[in-house]
Amino acid sequence: MTTAGLDARLNRIGTDDSYVIIPMDHGLTMGAVQGLKDIESTIDGVTRGGADAVLTQKGIAPRVHDNKNGKGYIVHLNGSTTIGPDEQDKRMTGTVEEAIKAGADAVSFHINVGSNYEPDQLTQLAEVTETADRFGIPVLAMAYARGPGVDSTDAESLGHAVRLAEEVGADLVKTGYSGDAESFQHVVESTRLPVVIAGGSRGTDRETVEMVRGVMDAGGSGVSMGRSIFQHEQPEAITRAVSGVVHDDLSTEDALTEAGLALEV
């Protein structure tokens, strides 16, 4: 059920029902990679560039609040590492209550739909949404199509993943991109939740912004992009370009130009 508190917190992590979220929980997953050693500067840059919210694990909260320029904050509640036995085996790293103590406006939870770990992650996501509902805390479900024999860009599989998020009680959902606006429209239409996309590994500036343009053309609600943003040489500028598409409906060319990024030939 929608409550005043839930609505207020959703407004803190988005703008007019669209979202530019920058996840930076990758320090747990990948270590202190480029953009995350001095995470304070990155947070400052992306929020100045137009990000609505940043996302980290709970332990990074003290490094977030003084640098997010009044924008929203999301705490991620599970994770795994690239050097562990299986990166798809996401384990709980926090609780809704701990996120609230850390000053979060929302929580997020990752589920690999189609993986061997789906049953446990599904149960845990349901527990997170139940607890979050009691506190009026929004839940961002990171619902990916991943597992043996699963095509992570297949629109049908992605549609199943986002619908699962709604069925279990999430408030918004992040998933992979199917590759084009036409196929991604099926993903968006598979749920009434706002759908945002992951960025994945970094491409060119044009590729990044064109992908965002495709999502918005398909009826999506924005992005939750990590590496494409925080590993960029100019995190503020690429965030400004992405935000220009999501919030101002700019074309790819106009977004890149207004952000001061060179147009690749």
PDB file of C-alpha atoms in Angstrom:
ATOM      1  CA  MET A   1       0.000   0.000   0.000  1.00  0.00           C
ATOM      2  CA  THR A   2       1.249   3.463  -0.865  1.00  0.00           C
ATOM      3  CA  THR A   3       1.932   5.662   2.155  1.00  0.00           C
ATOM      4  CA  ALA A   4       3.033   9.260   2.587  1.00  0.00           C
ATOM      5  CA  GLY A   5       6.420   8.060   3.810  1.00  0.00           C
ATOM      6  CA  LEU A   6       6.911   5.726   0.864  1.00  0.00           C
ATOM      7  CA  ASP A   7       5.975   8.450  -1.608  1.00  0.00           C
ATOM      8  CA  ALA A   8       8.273  10.953   0.092  1.00  0.00           C
ATOM      9  CA  ARG A   9      11.219   8.583  -0.062  1.00  0.00           C
ATOM     10  CA  LEU A  10      10.566   7.667  -3.694  1.00  0.00           C
ATOM     11  CA  ASN A  11      10.647  11.390  -4.444  1.00  0.00           C
ATOM     12  CA  ARG A  12      14.056  11.618  -2.783  1.00  0.00           C
ATOM     13  CA  ILE A  13      15.570   9.003  -5.094  1.00  0.00           C
ATOM     14  CA  GLY A  14      13.915  10.193  -8.335  1.00  0.00           C
ATOM     15  CA  THR A  15      12.552  13.206 -10.181  1.00  0.00           C
ATOM     16  CA  ASP A  16       8.979  13.218 -11.488  1.00  0.00           C
ATOM     17  CA  ASP A  17       8.829   9.397 -11.523  1.00  0.00           C
ATOM     18  CA  SER A  18      12.082   9.019 -13.444  1.00  0.00           C
ATOM     19  CA  TYR A  19      15.385   7.889 -11.996  1.00  0.00           C
ATOM     20  CA  VAL A  20      19.112   8.376 -12.460  1.00  0.00           C
ATOM     21  CA  ILE A  21      20.668   6.156  -9.815  1.00  0.00           C
ATOM     22  CA  ILE A  22      24.412   5.535  -9.565  1.00  0.00           C
ATOM     23  CA  PRO A  23      25.230   2.266  -7.776  1.00  0.00           C
ATOM     24  CA  MET A  24      28.684   2.159  -6.231  1.00  0.00           C
ATOM     25  CA  ASP A  25      28.477  -1.050  -4.228  1.00  0.00           C
ATOM     26  CA  HIS A  26      31.125  -2.528  -6.533  1.00  0.00           C
ATOM     27  CA  GLY A  27      33.844  -2.087  -3.913  1.00  0.00           C
ATOM     28  CA  LEU A  28      32.506  -5.244  -2.280  1.00  0.00           C
ATOM     29  CA  THR A  29      32.223  -7.025  -5.618  1.00  0.00           C
ATOM     30  CA  MET A  30      35.371  -5.885  -7.410  1.00  0.00           C
ATOM     31  CA  GLY A  31      37.494  -4.058  -4.847  1.00  0.00           C
ATOM     32  CA  ALA A  32      38.620  -0.428  -4.851  1.00  0.00           C
ATOM     33  CA  VAL A  33      38.578  -0.017  -8.628  1.00  0.00           C
ATOM     34  CA  GLN A  34      38.838   3.269 -10.532  1.00  0.00           C
ATOM     35  CA  GLY A  35      36.252   5.736  -9.272  1.00  0.00           C
ATOM     36  CA  LEU A  36      35.791   4.038  -5.908  1.00  0.00           C
ATOM     37  CA  LYS A  37      39.072   4.725  -4.107  1.00  0.00           C
ATOM     38  CA  ASP A  38      38.125   8.362  -3.667  1.00  0.00           C
ATOM     39  CA  ILE A  39      34.422   7.592  -3.622  1.00  0.00           C
ATOM     40  CA  GLU A  40      33.697  10.944  -1.976  1.00  0.00           C
ATOM     41  CA  SER A  41      34.774  12.843  -5.096  1.00  0.00           C
ATOM     42  CA  THR A  42      32.820  10.504  -7.357  1.00  0.00           C
ATOM     43  CA  ILE A  43      29.658  10.916  -5.296  1.00  0.00           C
ATOM     44  CA  ASP A  44      30.071  14.676  -5.377  1.00  0.00           C
ATOM     45  CA  GLY A  45      30.585  14.655  -9.129  1.00  0.00           C
ATOM     46  CA  VAL A  46      27.678  12.435 -10.133  1.00  0.00           C
ATOM     47  CA  THR A  47      25.206  14.225  -7.891  1.00  0.00           C
ATOM     48  CA  ARG A  48      26.326  17.576  -9.297  1.00  0.00           C
ATOM     49  CA  GLY A  49      25.865  16.065 -12.737  1.00  0.00           C
ATOM     50  CA  GLY A  50      22.214  15.260 -12.190  1.00  0.00           C
ATOM     51  CA  ALA A  51      22.052  11.892 -10.439  1.00  0.00           C
ATOM     52  CA  ASP A  52      18.960  11.542  -8.277  1.00  0.00           C
ATOM     53  CA  ALA A  53      20.530   9.035  -5.904  1.00  0.00           C
ATOM     54  CA  VAL A  54      23.637   7.020  -5.160  1.00  0.00           C
ATOM     55  CA  LEU A  55      23.754   3.460  -3.869  1.00  0.00           C
ATOM     56  CA  THR A  56      26.349   1.704  -1.692  1.00  0.00           C
ATOM     57  CA  GLN A  57      26.722  -1.030   0.880  1.00  0.00           C
ATOM     58  CA  LYS A  58      25.900   0.060   4.445  1.00  0.00           C
ATOM     59  CA  GLY A  59      29.507   0.439   5.598  1.00  0.00           C
ATOM     60  CA  ILE A  60      30.192   3.222   3.093  1.00  0.00           C
ATOM     61  CA  ALA A  61      27.371   5.405   4.479  1.00  0.00           C
ATOM     62  CA  PRO A  62      29.732   7.688   6.471  1.00  0.00           C
ATOM     63  CA  ARG A  63      31.497   8.564   3.213  1.00  0.00           C
ATOM     64  CA  VAL A  64      28.253   9.323   1.388  1.00  0.00           C
ATOM     65  CA  HIS A  65      26.184  11.859   3.290  1.00  0.00           C
ATOM     66  CA  ASP A  66      28.549  14.841   3.274  1.00  0.00           C
ATOM     67  CA  ASN A  67      29.147  14.485  -0.457  1.00  0.00           C
ATOM     68  CA  LYS A  68      25.781  13.720  -2.083  1.00  0.00           C
ATOM     69  CA  ASN A  69      24.616  17.337  -2.392  1.00  0.00           C
ATOM     70  CA  GLY A  70      21.191  16.679  -0.922  1.00  0.00           C
ATOM     71  CA  LYS A  71      20.379  13.809  -3.280  1.00  0.00           C
ATOM     72  CA  GLY A  72      18.929  10.421  -2.358  1.00  0.00           C
ATOM     73  CA  TYR A  73      20.724   7.460  -0.817  1.00  0.00           C
ATOM     74  CA  ILE A  74      20.046   3.743  -1.286  1.00  0.00           C
ATOM     75  CA  VAL A  75      21.664   0.931   0.724  1.00  0.00           C
ATOM     76  CA  HIS A  76      22.204  -2.394  -1.008  1.00  0.00           C
ATOM     77  CA  LEU A  77      21.447  -5.489   1.048  1.00  0.00           C
ATOM     78  CA  ASN A  78      23.278  -8.377  -0.606  1.00  0.00           C
ATOM     79  CA  GLY A  79      26.390  -9.100  -2.596  1.00  0.00           C
ATOM     80  CA  SER A  80      29.218 -11.374  -3.723  1.00  0.00           C
ATOM     81  CA  THR A  81      32.764 -11.000  -5.032  1.00  0.00           C
ATOM     82  CA  THR A  82      34.421 -11.598  -8.380  1.00  0.00           C
ATOM     83  CA  ILE A  83      37.114 -13.693  -6.680  1.00  0.00           C
ATOM     84  CA  GLY A  84      34.702 -15.908  -4.764  1.00  0.00           C
ATOM     85  CA  PRO A  85      33.458 -19.334  -5.890  1.00  0.00           C
ATOM     86  CA  ASP A  86      30.380 -18.033  -7.727  1.00  0.00           C
ATOM     87  CA  GLU A  87      29.547 -14.369  -8.323  1.00  0.00           C
ATOM     88  CA  GLN A  88      25.862 -15.197  -8.842  1.00  0.00           C
ATOM     89  CA  ASP A  89      25.614 -16.456  -5.254  1.00  0.00           C
ATOM     90  CA  LYS A  90      24.581 -13.144  -3.668  1.00  0.00           C
ATOM     91  CA  ARG A  91      24.446 -13.296   0.135  1.00  0.00           C
ATOM     92  CA  MET A  92      22.776 -10.948   2.616  1.00  0.00           C
ATOM     93  CA  THR A  93      25.025  -8.093   3.721  1.00  0.00           C
ATOM     94  CA  GLY A  94      22.533  -5.932   5.588  1.00  0.00           C
ATOM     95  CA  THR A  95      18.969  -5.481   6.769  1.00  0.00           C
ATOM     96  CA  VAL A  96      16.282  -2.865   6.255  1.00  0.00           C
ATOM     97  CA  GLU A  97      16.756  -1.728   9.839  1.00  0.00           C
ATOM     98  CA  GLU A  98      20.500  -1.276   9.326  1.00  0.00           C
ATOM     99  CA  ALA A  99      19.840   0.706   6.157  1.00  0.00           C
ATOM    100  CA  ILE A 100      17.513   3.019   8.068  1.00  0.00           C
ATOM    101  CA  LYS A 101      20.202   3.525  10.721  1.00  0.00           C
ATOM    102  CA  ALA A 102      22.644   4.350   7.913  1.00  0.00           C
ATOM    103  CA  GLY A 103      20.359   7.133   6.688  1.00  0.00           C
ATOM    104  CA  ALA A 104      19.018   5.386   3.604  1.00  0.00           C
ATOM    105  CA  ASP A 105      15.973   6.619   1.705  1.00  0.00           C
ATOM    106  CA  ALA A 106      15.521   3.192   0.087  1.00  0.00           C
ATOM    107  CA  VAL A 107      17.036  -0.278  -0.060  1.00  0.00           C
ATOM    108  CA  SER A 108      17.987  -2.509  -2.974  1.00  0.00           C
ATOM    109  CA  PHE A 109      18.321  -6.256  -3.381  1.00  0.00           C
ATOM    110  CA  HIS A 110      19.807  -8.340  -6.217  1.00  0.00           C
ATOM    111  CA  ILE A 111      18.185 -11.511  -7.542  1.00  0.00           C
ATOM    112  CA  ASN A 112      19.460 -13.668 -10.404  1.00  0.00           C
ATOM    113  CA  VAL A 113      16.289 -15.055 -11.958  1.00  0.00           C
ATOM    114  CA  GLY A 114      16.983 -18.437 -13.532  1.00  0.00           C
ATOM    115  CA  SER A 115      20.132 -19.136 -11.529  1.00  0.00           C
ATOM    116  CA  ASN A 116      20.703 -21.964  -9.073  1.00  0.00           C
ATOM    117  CA  TYR A 117      20.417 -19.368  -6.306  1.00  0.00           C
ATOM    118  CA  GLU A 118      17.037 -18.005  -7.378  1.00  0.00           C
ATOM    119  CA  PRO A 119      15.013 -19.899  -4.701  1.00  0.00           C
ATOM    120  CA  ASP A 120      16.976 -18.494  -1.755  1.00  0.00           C
ATOM    121  CA  GLN A 121      17.208 -15.016  -3.279  1.00  0.00           C
ATOM    122  CA  LEU A 122      13.476 -15.023  -3.997  1.00  0.00           C
ATOM    123  CA  THR A 123      12.702 -15.864  -0.393  1.00  0.00           C
ATOM    124  CA  GLN A 124      15.091 -13.193   0.857  1.00  0.00           C
ATOM    125  CA  LEU A 125      13.656 -10.543  -1.470  1.00  0.00           C
ATOM    126  CA  ALA A 126      10.168 -11.348  -0.180  1.00  0.00           C
ATOM    127  CA  GLU A 127      11.419 -10.919   3.396  1.00  0.00           C
ATOM    128  CA  VAL A 128      13.047  -7.590   2.511  1.00  0.00           C
ATOM    129  CA  THR A 129       9.875  -6.223   0.898  1.00  0.00           C
ATOM    130  CA  GLU A 130       7.774  -7.312   3.896  1.00  0.00           C
ATOM    131  CA  THR A 131      10.062  -5.555   6.359  1.00  0.00           C
ATOM    132  CA  ALA A 132      10.465  -2.475   4.168  1.00  0.00           C
ATOM    133  CA  ASP A 133       6.698  -2.156   3.824  1.00  0.00           C
ATOM    134  CA  ARG A 134       6.343  -1.894   7.590  1.00  0.00           C
ATOM    135  CA  PHE A 135       8.731   1.074   7.621  1.00  0.00           C
ATOM    136  CA  GLY A 136       7.553   2.745   4.411  1.00  0.00           C
ATOM    137  CA  ILE A 137      10.940   2.167   2.772  1.00  0.00           C
ATOM    138  CA  PRO A 138      11.042   1.737  -1.036  1.00  0.00           C
ATOM    139  CA  VAL A 139      12.644  -1.426  -2.411  1.00  0.00           C
ATOM    140  CA  LEU A 140      14.607  -1.418  -5.657  1.00  0.00           C
ATOM    141  CA  ALA A 141      14.755  -4.997  -6.916  1.00  0.00           C
ATOM    142  CA  MET A 142      17.755  -5.668  -9.151  1.00  0.00           C
ATOM    143  CA  ALA A 143      16.164  -8.511 -11.085  1.00  0.00           C
ATOM    144  CA  TYR A 144      18.449  -9.977 -13.725  1.00  0.00           C
ATOM    145  CA  ALA A 145      17.878 -12.867 -16.132  1.00  0.00           C
ATOM    146  CA  ARG A 146      20.949 -14.959 -15.327  1.00  0.00           C
ATOM    147  CA  GLY A 147      21.589 -18.643 -15.033  1.00  0.00           C
ATOM    148  CA  PRO A 148      22.301 -21.845 -16.945  1.00  0.00           C
ATOM    149  CA  GLY A 149      20.742 -21.606 -20.395  1.00  0.00           C
ATOM    150  CA  VAL A 150      19.324 -18.120 -19.747  1.00  0.00           C
ATOM    151  CA  ASP A 151      19.945 -15.344 -22.282  1.00  0.00           C
ATOM    152  CA  SER A 152      20.570 -12.238 -20.187  1.00  0.00           C
ATOM    153  CA  THR A 153      19.346  -9.957 -23.008  1.00  0.00           C
ATOM    154  CA  ASP A 154      16.245 -11.926 -24.012  1.00  0.00           C
ATOM    155  CA  ALA A 155      13.170  -9.705 -23.686  1.00  0.00           C
ATOM    156  CA  GLU A 156      10.923 -12.573 -22.545  1.00  0.00           C
ATOM    157  CA  SER A 157      13.345 -13.522 -19.774  1.00  0.00           C
ATOM    158  CA  LEU A 158      13.825  -9.910 -18.739  1.00  0.00           C
ATOM    159  CA  GLY A 159      10.060  -9.439 -18.730  1.00  0.00           C
ATOM    160  CA  HIS A 160       9.743 -12.429 -16.412  1.00  0.00           C
ATOM    161  CA  ALA A 161      12.396 -10.972 -14.115  1.00  0.00           C
ATOM    162  CA  VAL A 162      10.724  -7.576 -13.777  1.00  0.00           C
ATOM    163  CA  ARG A 163       7.307  -9.152 -13.257  1.00  0.00           C
ATOM    164  CA  LEU A 164       8.757 -11.279 -10.478  1.00  0.00           C
ATOM    165  CA  ALA A 165       9.883  -8.093  -8.739  1.00  0.00           C
ATOM    166  CA  GLU A 166       6.349  -6.707  -8.790  1.00  0.00           C
ATOM    167  CA  GLU A 167       4.814 -10.001  -7.681  1.00  0.00           C
ATOM    168  CA  VAL A 168       7.094 -10.098  -4.630  1.00  0.00           C
ATOM    169  CA  GLY A 169       6.361  -6.505  -3.610  1.00  0.00           C
ATOM    170  CA  ALA A 170       9.181  -4.301  -4.901  1.00  0.00           C
ATOM    171  CA  ASP A 171       8.533  -0.621  -5.658  1.00  0.00           C
ATOM    172  CA  LEU A 172      10.835  -0.255  -8.657  1.00  0.00           C
ATOM    173  CA  VAL A 173      12.944  -2.691 -10.652  1.00  0.00           C
ATOM    174  CA  LYS A 174      16.306  -2.688 -12.378  1.00  0.00           C
ATOM    175  CA  THR A 175      17.187  -5.163 -15.090  1.00  0.00           C
ATOM    176  CA  GLY A 176      19.403  -5.654 -18.123  1.00  0.00           C
ATOM    177  CA  TYR A 177      18.813  -4.089 -21.520  1.00  0.00           C
ATOM    178  CA  SER A 178      17.492  -6.196 -24.376  1.00  0.00           C
ATOM    179  CA  GLY A 179      19.451  -4.254 -26.978  1.00  0.00           C
ATOM    180  CA  ASP A 180      16.835  -2.050 -28.624  1.00  0.00           C
ATOM    181  CA  ALA A 181      13.756   0.002 -27.796  1.00  0.00           C
ATOM    182  CA  GLU A 182      11.334  -2.254 -29.674  1.00  0.00           C
ATOM    183  CA  SER A 183      12.163  -5.402 -27.709  1.00  0.00           C
ATOM    184  CA  PHE A 184      12.565  -3.521 -24.424  1.00  0.00           C
ATOM    185  CA  GLN A 185       9.001  -2.271 -24.706  1.00  0.00           C
ATOM    186  CA  HIS A 186       7.866  -5.809 -23.863  1.00  0.00           C
ATOM    187  CA  VAL A 187       9.982  -5.674 -20.692  1.00  0.00           C
ATOM    188  CA  VAL A 188       8.442  -2.359 -19.620  1.00  0.00           C
ATOM    189  CA  GLU A 189       4.928  -3.623 -20.359  1.00  0.00           C
ATOM    190  CA  SER A 190       5.476  -6.743 -18.244  1.00  0.00           C
ATOM    191  CA  THR A 191       5.068  -4.774 -15.012  1.00  0.00           C
ATOM    192  CA  ARG A 192       3.468  -1.655 -13.608  1.00  0.00           C
ATOM    193  CA  LEU A 193       6.644  -0.881 -11.693  1.00  0.00           C
ATOM    194  CA  PRO A 194       9.055   1.788 -12.950  1.00  0.00           C
ATOM    195  CA  VAL A 195      11.752  -0.062 -14.920  1.00  0.00           C
ATOM    196  CA  VAL A 196      15.347   1.158 -14.970  1.00  0.00           C
ATOM    197  CA  ILE A 197      18.307  -0.459 -16.686  1.00  0.00           C
ATOM    198  CA  ALA A 198      21.763  -1.504 -15.639  1.00  0.00           C
ATOM    199  CA  GLY A 199      24.715  -0.083 -17.513  1.00  0.00           C
ATOM    200  CA  GLY A 200      26.953  -3.123 -17.539  1.00  0.00           C
ATOM    201  CA  SER A 201      30.592  -2.829 -18.527  1.00  0.00           C
ATOM    202  CA  ARG A 202      31.597   0.524 -19.901  1.00  0.00           C
ATOM    203  CA  GLY A 203      31.177   1.291 -23.620  1.00  0.00           C
ATOM    204  CA  THR A 204      31.740   4.516 -25.530  1.00  0.00           C
ATOM    205  CA  ASP A 205      29.912   7.643 -24.433  1.00  0.00           C
ATOM    206  CA  ARG A 206      27.663   7.423 -27.481  1.00  0.00           C
ATOM    207  CA  GLU A 207      26.838   3.759 -26.793  1.00  0.00           C
ATOM    208  CA  THR A 208      25.953   4.580 -23.205  1.00  0.00           C
ATOM    209  CA  VAL A 209      23.702   7.496 -24.063  1.00  0.00           C
ATOM    210  CA  GLU A 210      22.090   5.721 -27.037  1.00  0.00           C
ATOM    211  CA  MET A 211      21.179   2.845 -24.720  1.00  0.00           C
ATOM    212  CA  VAL A 212      19.532   5.282 -22.311  1.00  0.00           C
ATOM    213  CA  ARG A 213      17.654   6.890 -25.203  1.00  0.00           C
ATOM    214  CA  GLY A 214      16.357   3.453 -26.218  1.00  0.00           C
ATOM    215  CA  VAL A 215      15.132   2.735 -22.703  1.00  0.00           C
ATOM    216  CA  MET A 216      13.222   5.993 -22.502  1.00  0.00           C
ATOM    217  CA  ASP A 217      11.765   5.512 -25.999  1.00  0.00           C
ATOM    218  CA  ALA A 218      10.477   2.115 -24.842  1.00  0.00           C
ATOM    219  CA  GLY A 219       8.651   3.692 -21.901  1.00  0.00           C
ATOM    220  CA  GLY A 220      11.288   2.979 -19.281  1.00  0.00           C
ATOM    221  CA  SER A 221      11.827   5.147 -16.231  1.00  0.00           C
ATOM    222  CA  GLY A 222      15.566   5.697 -16.255  1.00  0.00           C
ATOM    223  CA  VAL A 223      18.802   4.034 -15.267  1.00  0.00           C
ATOM    224  CA  SER A 224      20.763   2.518 -12.434  1.00  0.00           C
ATOM    225  CA  MET A 225      24.239   2.688 -13.967  1.00  0.00           C
ATOM    226  CA  GLY A 226      27.441   1.971 -12.107  1.00  0.00           C
ATOM    227  CA  ARG A 227      30.648   1.229 -14.003  1.00  0.00           C
ATOM    228  CA  SER A 228      29.589   3.199 -17.085  1.00  0.00           C
ATOM    229  CA  ILE A 229      29.463   6.251 -14.833  1.00  0.00           C
ATOM    230  CA  PHE A 230      31.901   5.956 -11.936  1.00  0.00           C
ATOM    231  CA  GLN A 231      34.751   4.528 -14.049  1.00  0.00           C
ATOM    232  CA  HIS A 232      34.422   7.334 -16.594  1.00  0.00           C
ATOM    233  CA  GLU A 233      37.229   9.911 -16.738  1.00  0.00           C
ATOM    234  CA  GLN A 234      34.533  12.569 -16.242  1.00  0.00           C
ATOM    235  CA  PRO A 235      31.808  11.072 -14.027  1.00  0.00           C
ATOM    236  CA  GLU A 236      30.013  14.400 -13.699  1.00  0.00           C
ATOM    237  CA  ALA A 237      29.883  14.943 -17.462  1.00  0.00           C
ATOM    238  CA  ILE A 238      28.609  11.471 -18.389  1.00  0.00           C
ATOM    239  CA  THR A 239      26.022  11.708 -15.608  1.00  0.00           C
ATOM    240  CA  ARG A 240      24.903  15.041 -17.050  1.00  0.00           C
ATOM    241  CA  ALA A 241      24.462  13.430 -20.477  1.00  0.00           C
ATOM    242  CA  VAL A 242      22.466  10.508 -19.084  1.00  0.00           C
ATOM    243  CA  SER A 243      20.355  12.827 -16.945  1.00  0.00           C
ATOM    244  CA  GLY A 244      19.680  14.997 -19.995  1.00  0.00           C
ATOM    245  CA  VAL A 245      18.063  12.059 -21.745  1.00  0.00           C
ATOM    246  CA  VAL A 246      16.157  10.761 -18.704  1.00  0.00           C
ATOM    247  CA  HIS A 247      14.961  14.062 -17.260  1.00  0.00           C
ATOM    248  CA  ASP A 248      14.989  16.460 -20.216  1.00  0.00           C
ATOM    249  CA  ASP A 249      14.166  14.086 -23.090  1.00  0.00           C
ATOM    250  CA  LEU A 250      17.272  15.132 -25.033  1.00  0.00           C
ATOM    251  CA  SER A 251      18.493  13.324 -28.122  1.00  0.00           C
ATOM    252  CA  THR A 252      21.758  11.424 -27.930  1.00  0.00           C
ATOM    253  CA  GLU A 253      23.612  14.169 -29.789  1.00  0.00           C
ATOM    254  CA  ASP A 254      22.152  17.006 -27.731  1.00  0.00           C
ATOM    255  CA  ALA A 255      22.828  15.198 -24.465  1.00  0.00           C
ATOM    256  CA  LEU A 256      26.469  14.586 -25.347  1.00  0.00           C
ATOM    257  CA  THR A 257      26.929  18.143 -26.597  1.00  0.00           C
ATOM    258  CA  GLU A 258      25.340  19.802 -23.578  1.00  0.00           C
ATOM    259  CA  ALA A 259      27.470  17.643 -21.283  1.00  0.00           C
ATOM    260  CA  GLY A 260      30.620  18.777 -23.093  1.00  0.00           C
ATOM    261  CA  LEU A 261      31.513  15.291 -24.275  1.00  0.00           C
ATOM    262  CA  ALA A 262      33.083  14.804 -27.693  1.00  0.00           C
ATOM    263  CA  LEU A 263      30.819  13.290 -30.349  1.00  0.00           C
ATOM    264  CA  GLU A 264      32.490  10.119 -31.605  1.00  0.00           C
ATOM    265  CA  VAL A 265      32.581   9.801 -35.359  1.00  0.00           C
TER     266      VAL A 265
END
